[in-house]
């Protein structure tokens, strides 16, 4: 993969992973739909010189974001806007971005996307089967997780599949899903939020509001009639999917996020989290941890097992 800058644009090229750029393009478009209802700003995709609206194949050009800082006010507002992005919803757990019906990528790691017929009925089943266990064999092979550690991961996955850690989606996600379900003509699967899917701190760029000359007026406001802070969080590089909203929030803290507590506070101003969310933060961080153990080995496997042990002790 290579990234180059030309004036006010960035171009990412990836010829080693078929369709990875297309999935990212569709993910950005899917997340950007929520901007009209106050959802977080999403980096704009720049149309090709020919004006083609077709998804790219091996390269993607986006606007270059002018770097700013995550201030307390910006963090709270980003939390509110992220709640609106999540509330835009997905049809089911494991859904990929609209227009995509194959598996995807999270960075350089594979990421399963499901069809509606494959969708599990509970988050715990989805998380264990699709977001933890697929990465475990390679983690054992690369030495980052021992056989004993793998047993600990399996024990946690048994508890997940049993529903021990299932919790309602945040209030706004539930409310919006109920509205959609009321109009449905067939049974609907488990409620799913529209996730960024790879929301570590490096995939939120903070930029001065004055530098944003794109996006709709409601983007990033997080509530009707809301005003933008002087600094604004902009989403980049998604692995967009249907999942549990708590996963995006938790992932922000894995590698450190300034004013992470204020992002949570802003989020809950518009969409309260289910009781006990504090105890589930580490659980929702496991996906990105085991993906890093899969890709890079090292201490990520030990950290993965340590978190699993916390929930099976």
mmCIF file of C-alpha atoms in Angstrom:
data_model
loop_
_atom_site.group_PDB
_atom_site.id
_atom_site.type_symbol
_atom_site.label_atom_id
_atom_site.label_comp_id
_atom_site.label_asym_id
_atom_site.label_seq_id
_atom_site.Cartn_x
_atom_site.Cartn_y
_atom_site.Cartn_z
ATOM 1 C CA UNK A 1 0.000 0.000 0.000
ATOM 2 C CA UNK A 2 1.220 3.514 -0.755
ATOM 3 C CA UNK A 3 -0.119 6.965 0.139
ATOM 4 C CA UNK A 4 0.815 10.155 -1.697
ATOM 5 C CA UNK A 5 -0.231 13.777 -1.326
ATOM 6 C CA UNK A 6 -0.858 16.182 -4.177
ATOM 7 C CA UNK A 7 -1.831 19.617 -2.972
ATOM 8 C CA UNK A 8 -5.163 19.308 -1.169
ATOM 9 C CA UNK A 9 -5.722 15.610 -1.804
ATOM 10 C CA UNK A 10 -4.396 12.252 -0.633
ATOM 11 C CA UNK A 11 -4.293 9.204 -2.882
ATOM 12 C CA UNK A 12 -4.075 5.714 -1.417
ATOM 13 C CA UNK A 13 -3.077 2.852 -3.715
ATOM 14 C CA UNK A 14 -3.346 -0.830 -2.785
ATOM 15 C CA UNK A 15 -2.753 -3.486 -5.428
ATOM 16 C CA UNK A 16 -1.955 -6.320 -2.993
ATOM 17 C CA UNK A 17 -5.470 -6.741 -1.568
ATOM 18 C CA UNK A 18 -8.116 -7.116 -4.249
ATOM 19 C CA UNK A 19 -11.136 -4.929 -3.640
ATOM 20 C CA UNK A 20 -9.766 -3.352 -0.413
ATOM 21 C CA UNK A 21 -9.935 0.142 -1.891
ATOM 22 C CA UNK A 22 -13.457 -0.429 -3.186
ATOM 23 C CA UNK A 23 -14.627 -1.571 0.254
ATOM 24 C CA UNK A 24 -13.096 1.541 1.837
ATOM 25 C CA UNK A 25 -14.748 3.770 -0.755
ATOM 26 C CA UNK A 26 -18.156 2.230 -0.112
ATOM 27 C CA UNK A 27 -17.593 2.430 3.644
ATOM 28 C CA UNK A 28 -16.886 6.154 3.474
ATOM 29 C CA UNK A 29 -20.018 6.683 1.398
ATOM 30 C CA UNK A 30 -22.135 4.643 3.817
ATOM 31 C CA UNK A 31 -20.875 6.505 6.887
ATOM 32 C CA UNK A 32 -21.281 9.858 5.142
ATOM 33 C CA UNK A 33 -25.011 9.252 4.749
ATOM 34 C CA UNK A 34 -25.382 9.965 8.482
ATOM 35 C CA UNK A 35 -23.965 13.491 8.133
ATOM 36 C CA UNK A 36 -27.365 14.823 7.108
ATOM 37 C CA UNK A 37 -28.759 13.849 10.522
ATOM 38 C CA UNK A 38 -25.838 15.256 12.547
ATOM 39 C CA UNK A 39 -23.440 12.329 12.122
ATOM 40 C CA UNK A 40 -19.676 12.710 12.321
ATOM 41 C CA UNK A 41 -17.808 14.341 9.448
ATOM 42 C CA UNK A 42 -16.410 11.822 6.960
ATOM 43 C CA UNK A 43 -13.461 12.649 4.722
ATOM 44 C CA UNK A 44 -14.838 13.340 1.222
ATOM 45 C CA UNK A 45 -13.933 11.138 -1.695
ATOM 46 C CA UNK A 46 -12.720 13.165 -4.660
ATOM 47 C CA UNK A 47 -14.354 12.178 -7.933
ATOM 48 C CA UNK A 48 -12.053 10.905 -10.633
ATOM 49 C CA UNK A 49 -10.985 13.321 -13.406
ATOM 50 C CA UNK A 50 -13.478 11.615 -15.719
ATOM 51 C CA UNK A 51 -16.305 12.280 -13.296
ATOM 52 C CA UNK A 52 -17.025 8.583 -12.960
ATOM 53 C CA UNK A 53 -19.190 7.610 -10.000
ATOM 54 C CA UNK A 54 -18.088 3.988 -10.123
ATOM 55 C CA UNK A 55 -16.109 2.680 -7.142
ATOM 56 C CA UNK A 56 -12.329 2.705 -7.621
ATOM 57 C CA UNK A 57 -10.348 -0.476 -8.123
ATOM 58 C CA UNK A 58 -6.855 0.031 -6.693
ATOM 59 C CA UNK A 59 -6.621 3.721 -5.713
ATOM 60 C CA UNK A 60 -8.733 6.184 -3.774
ATOM 61 C CA UNK A 61 -8.369 9.963 -3.628
ATOM 62 C CA UNK A 62 -9.747 11.932 -0.683
ATOM 63 C CA UNK A 63 -9.528 15.490 0.566
ATOM 64 C CA UNK A 64 -6.425 16.182 2.667
ATOM 65 C CA UNK A 65 -7.508 17.161 6.191
ATOM 66 C CA UNK A 66 -5.744 20.129 7.800
ATOM 67 C CA UNK A 67 -4.555 18.952 11.202
ATOM 68 C CA UNK A 68 -5.819 20.591 14.384
ATOM 69 C CA UNK A 69 -6.243 19.467 17.999
ATOM 70 C CA UNK A 70 -8.795 17.530 20.009
ATOM 71 C CA UNK A 71 -10.078 20.126 22.464
ATOM 72 C CA UNK A 72 -12.540 19.323 25.266
ATOM 73 C CA UNK A 73 -15.363 20.994 23.350
ATOM 74 C CA UNK A 74 -14.468 19.139 20.154
ATOM 75 C CA UNK A 75 -14.347 15.803 21.986
ATOM 76 C CA UNK A 76 -17.838 16.233 23.456
ATOM 77 C CA UNK A 77 -19.236 17.262 20.128
ATOM 78 C CA UNK A 78 -17.586 14.356 18.358
ATOM 79 C CA UNK A 79 -19.218 12.033 20.879
ATOM 80 C CA UNK A 80 -22.620 13.475 20.054
ATOM 81 C CA UNK A 81 -22.024 13.220 16.326
ATOM 82 C CA UNK A 82 -20.719 9.637 16.581
ATOM 83 C CA UNK A 83 -23.979 8.719 18.334
ATOM 84 C CA UNK A 84 -25.855 9.978 15.266
ATOM 85 C CA UNK A 85 -23.604 7.997 12.936
ATOM 86 C CA UNK A 86 -24.286 4.830 14.916
ATOM 87 C CA UNK A 87 -28.024 5.544 14.969
ATOM 88 C CA UNK A 88 -28.108 5.574 11.159
ATOM 89 C CA UNK A 89 -28.056 1.848 11.719
ATOM 90 C CA UNK A 90 -27.325 -1.298 9.787
ATOM 91 C CA UNK A 91 -29.739 -3.998 8.708
ATOM 92 C CA UNK A 92 -28.006 -6.656 10.816
ATOM 93 C CA UNK A 93 -24.830 -7.553 12.690
ATOM 94 C CA UNK A 94 -21.961 -8.203 10.290
ATOM 95 C CA UNK A 95 -23.433 -6.234 7.397
ATOM 96 C CA UNK A 96 -20.885 -4.676 5.086
ATOM 97 C CA UNK A 97 -21.231 -1.227 3.506
ATOM 98 C CA UNK A 98 -24.027 -0.854 1.007
ATOM 99 C CA UNK A 99 -23.089 -2.144 -2.399
ATOM 100 C CA UNK A 100 -20.687 -4.800 -1.103
ATOM 101 C CA UNK A 101 -21.535 -8.497 -0.680
ATOM 102 C CA UNK A 102 -18.112 -10.112 -0.158
ATOM 103 C CA UNK A 103 -15.628 -10.145 2.719
ATOM 104 C CA UNK A 104 -13.577 -7.065 3.500
ATOM 105 C CA UNK A 105 -10.461 -5.870 5.262
ATOM 106 C CA UNK A 106 -9.502 -4.224 8.522
ATOM 107 C CA UNK A 107 -6.156 -2.715 7.714
ATOM 108 C CA UNK A 108 -4.194 -5.656 6.325
ATOM 109 C CA UNK A 109 -6.321 -8.281 8.092
ATOM 110 C CA UNK A 110 -9.343 -10.012 6.582
ATOM 111 C CA UNK A 111 -12.767 -9.041 7.927
ATOM 112 C CA UNK A 112 -15.873 -11.137 7.428
ATOM 113 C CA UNK A 113 -19.063 -9.553 6.164
ATOM 114 C CA UNK A 114 -22.269 -11.551 6.365
ATOM 115 C CA UNK A 115 -25.438 -11.800 4.344
ATOM 116 C CA UNK A 116 -28.793 -11.239 5.980
ATOM 117 C CA UNK A 117 -29.386 -14.991 5.949
ATOM 118 C CA UNK A 118 -26.138 -15.551 7.859
ATOM 119 C CA UNK A 119 -26.780 -12.852 10.455
ATOM 120 C CA UNK A 120 -26.623 -14.133 14.054
ATOM 121 C CA UNK A 121 -29.423 -13.449 16.482
ATOM 122 C CA UNK A 122 -27.192 -12.082 19.251
ATOM 123 C CA UNK A 123 -24.180 -9.822 19.506
ATOM 124 C CA UNK A 124 -22.248 -12.314 21.627
ATOM 125 C CA UNK A 125 -22.558 -15.009 18.998
ATOM 126 C CA UNK A 126 -21.497 -12.562 16.286
ATOM 127 C CA UNK A 127 -18.523 -11.233 18.251
ATOM 128 C CA UNK A 128 -17.191 -14.660 19.176
ATOM 129 C CA UNK A 129 -17.733 -16.339 15.817
ATOM 130 C CA UNK A 130 -16.872 -13.510 13.423
ATOM 131 C CA UNK A 131 -14.635 -11.061 15.297
ATOM 132 C CA UNK A 132 -12.458 -13.180 17.616
ATOM 133 C CA UNK A 133 -12.160 -16.858 16.656
ATOM 134 C CA UNK A 134 -11.210 -16.361 12.965
ATOM 135 C CA UNK A 135 -7.944 -14.707 14.039
ATOM 136 C CA UNK A 136 -6.961 -17.177 16.746
ATOM 137 C CA UNK A 137 -5.236 -19.950 14.704
ATOM 138 C CA UNK A 138 -2.721 -17.574 13.167
ATOM 139 C CA UNK A 139 -2.057 -15.975 16.570
ATOM 140 C CA UNK A 140 -1.157 -19.428 17.878
ATOM 141 C CA UNK A 141 0.998 -20.115 14.824
ATOM 142 C CA UNK A 142 2.938 -16.836 15.165
ATOM 143 C CA UNK A 143 3.538 -17.479 18.868
ATOM 144 C CA UNK A 144 1.684 -14.457 20.204
ATOM 145 C CA UNK A 145 -0.940 -16.655 21.902
ATOM 146 C CA UNK A 146 -0.022 -19.957 23.553
ATOM 147 C CA UNK A 147 -2.209 -23.051 23.580
ATOM 148 C CA UNK A 148 -3.187 -22.227 27.152
ATOM 149 C CA UNK A 149 -4.021 -18.692 26.066
ATOM 150 C CA UNK A 150 -6.105 -20.038 23.203
ATOM 151 C CA UNK A 151 -8.104 -22.078 25.709
ATOM 152 C CA UNK A 152 -8.824 -18.872 27.617
ATOM 153 C CA UNK A 153 -10.043 -17.198 24.425
ATOM 154 C CA UNK A 154 -12.299 -20.187 23.731
ATOM 155 C CA UNK A 155 -13.753 -20.049 27.234
ATOM 156 C CA UNK A 156 -14.626 -16.396 26.779
ATOM 157 C CA UNK A 157 -16.202 -17.150 23.408
ATOM 158 C CA UNK A 158 -18.386 -19.784 25.066
ATOM 159 C CA UNK A 159 -19.657 -17.132 27.476
ATOM 160 C CA UNK A 160 -20.207 -14.720 24.618
ATOM 161 C CA UNK A 161 -22.231 -17.261 22.663
ATOM 162 C CA UNK A 162 -24.259 -17.992 25.799
ATOM 163 C CA UNK A 163 -25.248 -14.313 25.845
ATOM 164 C CA UNK A 164 -23.535 -13.490 29.146
ATOM 165 C CA UNK A 165 -22.366 -10.104 27.875
ATOM 166 C CA UNK A 166 -25.192 -9.137 25.557
ATOM 167 C CA UNK A 167 -26.474 -5.611 26.202
ATOM 168 C CA UNK A 168 -28.843 -3.243 24.460
ATOM 169 C CA UNK A 169 -27.506 -0.860 21.867
ATOM 170 C CA UNK A 170 -27.406 2.833 22.908
ATOM 171 C CA UNK A 171 -30.767 4.551 23.200
ATOM 172 C CA UNK A 172 -30.678 6.431 19.894
ATOM 173 C CA UNK A 173 -29.708 3.299 17.954
ATOM 174 C CA UNK A 174 -32.600 1.404 19.567
ATOM 175 C CA UNK A 175 -35.085 4.210 18.881
ATOM 176 C CA UNK A 176 -34.128 4.559 15.224
ATOM 177 C CA UNK A 177 -34.186 0.788 14.750
ATOM 178 C CA UNK A 178 -37.666 0.594 16.295
ATOM 179 C CA UNK A 179 -38.873 3.188 13.822
ATOM 180 C CA UNK A 180 -37.497 1.210 10.895
ATOM 181 C CA UNK A 181 -38.815 -2.090 12.244
ATOM 182 C CA UNK A 182 -42.305 -0.657 12.600
ATOM 183 C CA UNK A 183 -42.370 -0.286 8.823
ATOM 184 C CA UNK A 184 -40.886 -3.707 8.095
ATOM 185 C CA UNK A 185 -43.030 -6.426 6.553
ATOM 186 C CA UNK A 186 -40.913 -9.353 7.765
ATOM 187 C CA UNK A 187 -39.141 -10.308 11.010
ATOM 188 C CA UNK A 188 -36.045 -8.202 11.643
ATOM 189 C CA UNK A 189 -32.701 -9.428 13.042
ATOM 190 C CA UNK A 190 -30.852 -8.116 16.074
ATOM 191 C CA UNK A 191 -30.480 -4.337 16.264
ATOM 192 C CA UNK A 192 -27.194 -3.187 14.744
ATOM 193 C CA UNK A 193 -25.388 0.157 14.766
ATOM 194 C CA UNK A 194 -23.564 1.592 11.765
ATOM 195 C CA UNK A 195 -19.926 1.382 12.837
ATOM 196 C CA UNK A 196 -16.714 2.905 11.551
ATOM 197 C CA UNK A 197 -15.272 -0.477 12.520
ATOM 198 C CA UNK A 198 -11.591 0.459 12.941
ATOM 199 C CA UNK A 199 -11.978 3.502 15.151
ATOM 200 C CA UNK A 200 -8.626 3.772 16.860
ATOM 201 C CA UNK A 201 -7.490 7.309 17.597
ATOM 202 C CA UNK A 202 -5.434 7.606 14.402
ATOM 203 C CA UNK A 203 -8.544 7.241 12.286
ATOM 204 C CA UNK A 204 -10.097 10.416 13.666
ATOM 205 C CA UNK A 205 -8.384 13.546 12.352
ATOM 206 C CA UNK A 206 -9.025 16.798 14.196
ATOM 207 C CA UNK A 207 -9.317 19.857 12.017
ATOM 208 C CA UNK A 208 -10.242 23.509 12.445
ATOM 209 C CA UNK A 209 -13.889 24.146 11.634
ATOM 210 C CA UNK A 210 -12.822 27.039 9.416
ATOM 211 C CA UNK A 211 -10.938 24.636 7.127
ATOM 212 C CA UNK A 212 -13.990 22.497 6.370
ATOM 213 C CA UNK A 213 -15.465 23.815 3.152
ATOM 214 C CA UNK A 214 -17.334 20.602 2.393
ATOM 215 C CA UNK A 215 -20.107 18.530 3.887
ATOM 216 C CA UNK A 216 -23.700 19.420 4.658
ATOM 217 C CA UNK A 217 -24.638 21.973 7.283
ATOM 218 C CA UNK A 218 -25.784 19.372 9.806
ATOM 219 C CA UNK A 219 -22.587 17.286 9.627
ATOM 220 C CA UNK A 220 -20.835 16.895 12.954
ATOM 221 C CA UNK A 221 -23.428 18.798 14.971
ATOM 222 C CA UNK A 222 -24.747 15.728 16.779
ATOM 223 C CA UNK A 223 -28.151 17.247 17.423
ATOM 224 C CA UNK A 224 -30.766 19.371 15.616
ATOM 225 C CA UNK A 225 -29.614 22.961 15.391
ATOM 226 C CA UNK A 226 -26.291 22.205 17.061
ATOM 227 C CA UNK A 227 -23.284 24.430 16.470
ATOM 228 C CA UNK A 228 -19.885 23.119 15.510
ATOM 229 C CA UNK A 229 -16.944 23.426 17.875
ATOM 230 C CA UNK A 230 -13.841 25.278 16.696
ATOM 231 C CA UNK A 231 -12.173 21.892 16.106
ATOM 232 C CA UNK A 232 -13.978 18.984 14.449
ATOM 233 C CA UNK A 233 -13.301 15.231 14.339
ATOM 234 C CA UNK A 234 -13.233 13.725 10.835
ATOM 235 C CA UNK A 235 -13.493 9.974 10.169
ATOM 236 C CA UNK A 236 -11.004 8.301 7.800
ATOM 237 C CA UNK A 237 -9.993 4.719 6.872
ATOM 238 C CA UNK A 238 -13.094 2.777 7.954
ATOM 239 C CA UNK A 239 -13.835 -0.922 8.107
ATOM 240 C CA UNK A 240 -17.522 -0.008 8.072
ATOM 241 C CA UNK A 241 -19.940 -2.658 9.307
ATOM 242 C CA UNK A 242 -23.025 -3.418 11.337
ATOM 243 C CA UNK A 243 -22.099 -4.083 14.953
ATOM 244 C CA UNK A 244 -22.469 -2.906 18.528
ATOM 245 C CA UNK A 245 -21.929 0.816 19.066
ATOM 246 C CA UNK A 246 -19.923 0.199 22.248
ATOM 247 C CA UNK A 247 -17.173 -1.359 20.097
ATOM 248 C CA UNK A 248 -16.386 1.889 18.256
ATOM 249 C CA UNK A 249 -16.314 3.859 21.511
ATOM 250 C CA UNK A 250 -14.103 1.320 23.263
ATOM 251 C CA UNK A 251 -11.672 1.009 20.356
ATOM 252 C CA UNK A 252 -10.914 4.735 20.550
ATOM 253 C CA UNK A 253 -9.101 4.137 23.833
ATOM 254 C CA UNK A 254 -6.868 1.206 22.841
ATOM 255 C CA UNK A 255 -3.916 3.342 21.732
ATOM 256 C CA UNK A 256 -4.835 6.463 23.655
ATOM 257 C CA UNK A 257 -7.360 9.141 22.777
ATOM 258 C CA UNK A 258 -7.192 12.618 24.244
ATOM 259 C CA UNK A 259 -10.377 13.534 26.124
ATOM 260 C CA UNK A 260 -11.751 10.023 25.624
ATOM 261 C CA UNK A 261 -13.929 10.507 28.711
ATOM 262 C CA UNK A 262 -15.467 13.614 27.164
ATOM 263 C CA UNK A 263 -16.265 11.739 23.960
ATOM 264 C CA UNK A 264 -18.225 9.290 26.090
ATOM 265 C CA UNK A 265 -19.904 12.166 27.923
ATOM 266 C CA UNK A 266 -20.960 13.860 24.695
ATOM 267 C CA UNK A 267 -22.217 10.554 23.337
ATOM 268 C CA UNK A 268 -24.437 9.965 26.341
ATOM 269 C CA UNK A 269 -25.901 13.461 26.112
ATOM 270 C CA UNK A 270 -27.827 12.288 23.063
ATOM 271 C CA UNK A 271 -27.762 8.465 23.315
ATOM 272 C CA UNK A 272 -27.412 6.804 26.710
ATOM 273 C CA UNK A 273 -25.437 3.572 26.943
ATOM 274 C CA UNK A 274 -26.870 0.433 28.533
ATOM 275 C CA UNK A 275 -26.162 -0.112 32.227
ATOM 276 C CA UNK A 276 -22.782 -1.679 32.969
ATOM 277 C CA UNK A 277 -21.069 -0.284 29.884
ATOM 278 C CA UNK A 278 -17.946 0.582 31.884
ATOM 279 C CA UNK A 279 -17.347 -3.110 32.617
ATOM 280 C CA UNK A 280 -17.666 -3.981 28.934
ATOM 281 C CA UNK A 281 -15.093 -1.533 27.553
ATOM 282 C CA UNK A 282 -12.191 -4.008 27.585
ATOM 283 C CA UNK A 283 -14.409 -6.704 26.102
ATOM 284 C CA UNK A 284 -15.222 -4.496 23.127
ATOM 285 C CA UNK A 285 -11.512 -3.741 22.660
ATOM 286 C CA UNK A 286 -10.690 -7.391 22.071
ATOM 287 C CA UNK A 287 -11.357 -7.350 18.348
ATOM 288 C CA UNK A 288 -8.731 -4.753 17.533
ATOM 289 C CA UNK A 289 -6.296 -6.390 19.974
ATOM 290 C CA UNK A 290 -6.552 -9.847 18.438
ATOM 291 C CA UNK A 291 -6.323 -8.346 14.936
ATOM 292 C CA UNK A 292 -3.024 -6.741 15.970
ATOM 293 C CA UNK A 293 -1.827 -10.058 17.406
ATOM 294 C CA UNK A 294 -2.790 -11.668 14.079
ATOM 295 C CA UNK A 295 -0.843 -9.073 12.081
ATOM 296 C CA UNK A 296 2.103 -8.166 14.306
ATOM 297 C CA UNK A 297 2.391 -10.869 17.012
ATOM 298 C CA UNK A 298 4.486 -9.496 19.873
ATOM 299 C CA UNK A 299 2.737 -8.431 23.065
ATOM 300 C CA UNK A 300 -0.681 -8.014 21.481
ATOM 301 C CA UNK A 301 -1.432 -11.693 22.021
ATOM 302 C CA UNK A 302 -0.558 -11.484 25.705
ATOM 303 C CA UNK A 303 -2.800 -8.445 26.064
ATOM 304 C CA UNK A 304 -5.624 -10.246 24.282
ATOM 305 C CA UNK A 305 -5.435 -13.215 26.634
ATOM 306 C CA UNK A 306 -5.166 -10.956 29.694
ATOM 307 C CA UNK A 307 -8.409 -9.222 28.741
ATOM 308 C CA UNK A 308 -10.131 -12.552 28.059
ATOM 309 C CA UNK A 309 -9.014 -13.843 31.456
ATOM 310 C CA UNK A 310 -10.703 -10.873 33.112
ATOM 311 C CA UNK A 311 -14.073 -12.076 31.794
ATOM 312 C CA UNK A 312 -13.681 -15.795 32.508
ATOM 313 C CA UNK A 313 -12.092 -15.678 35.952
#
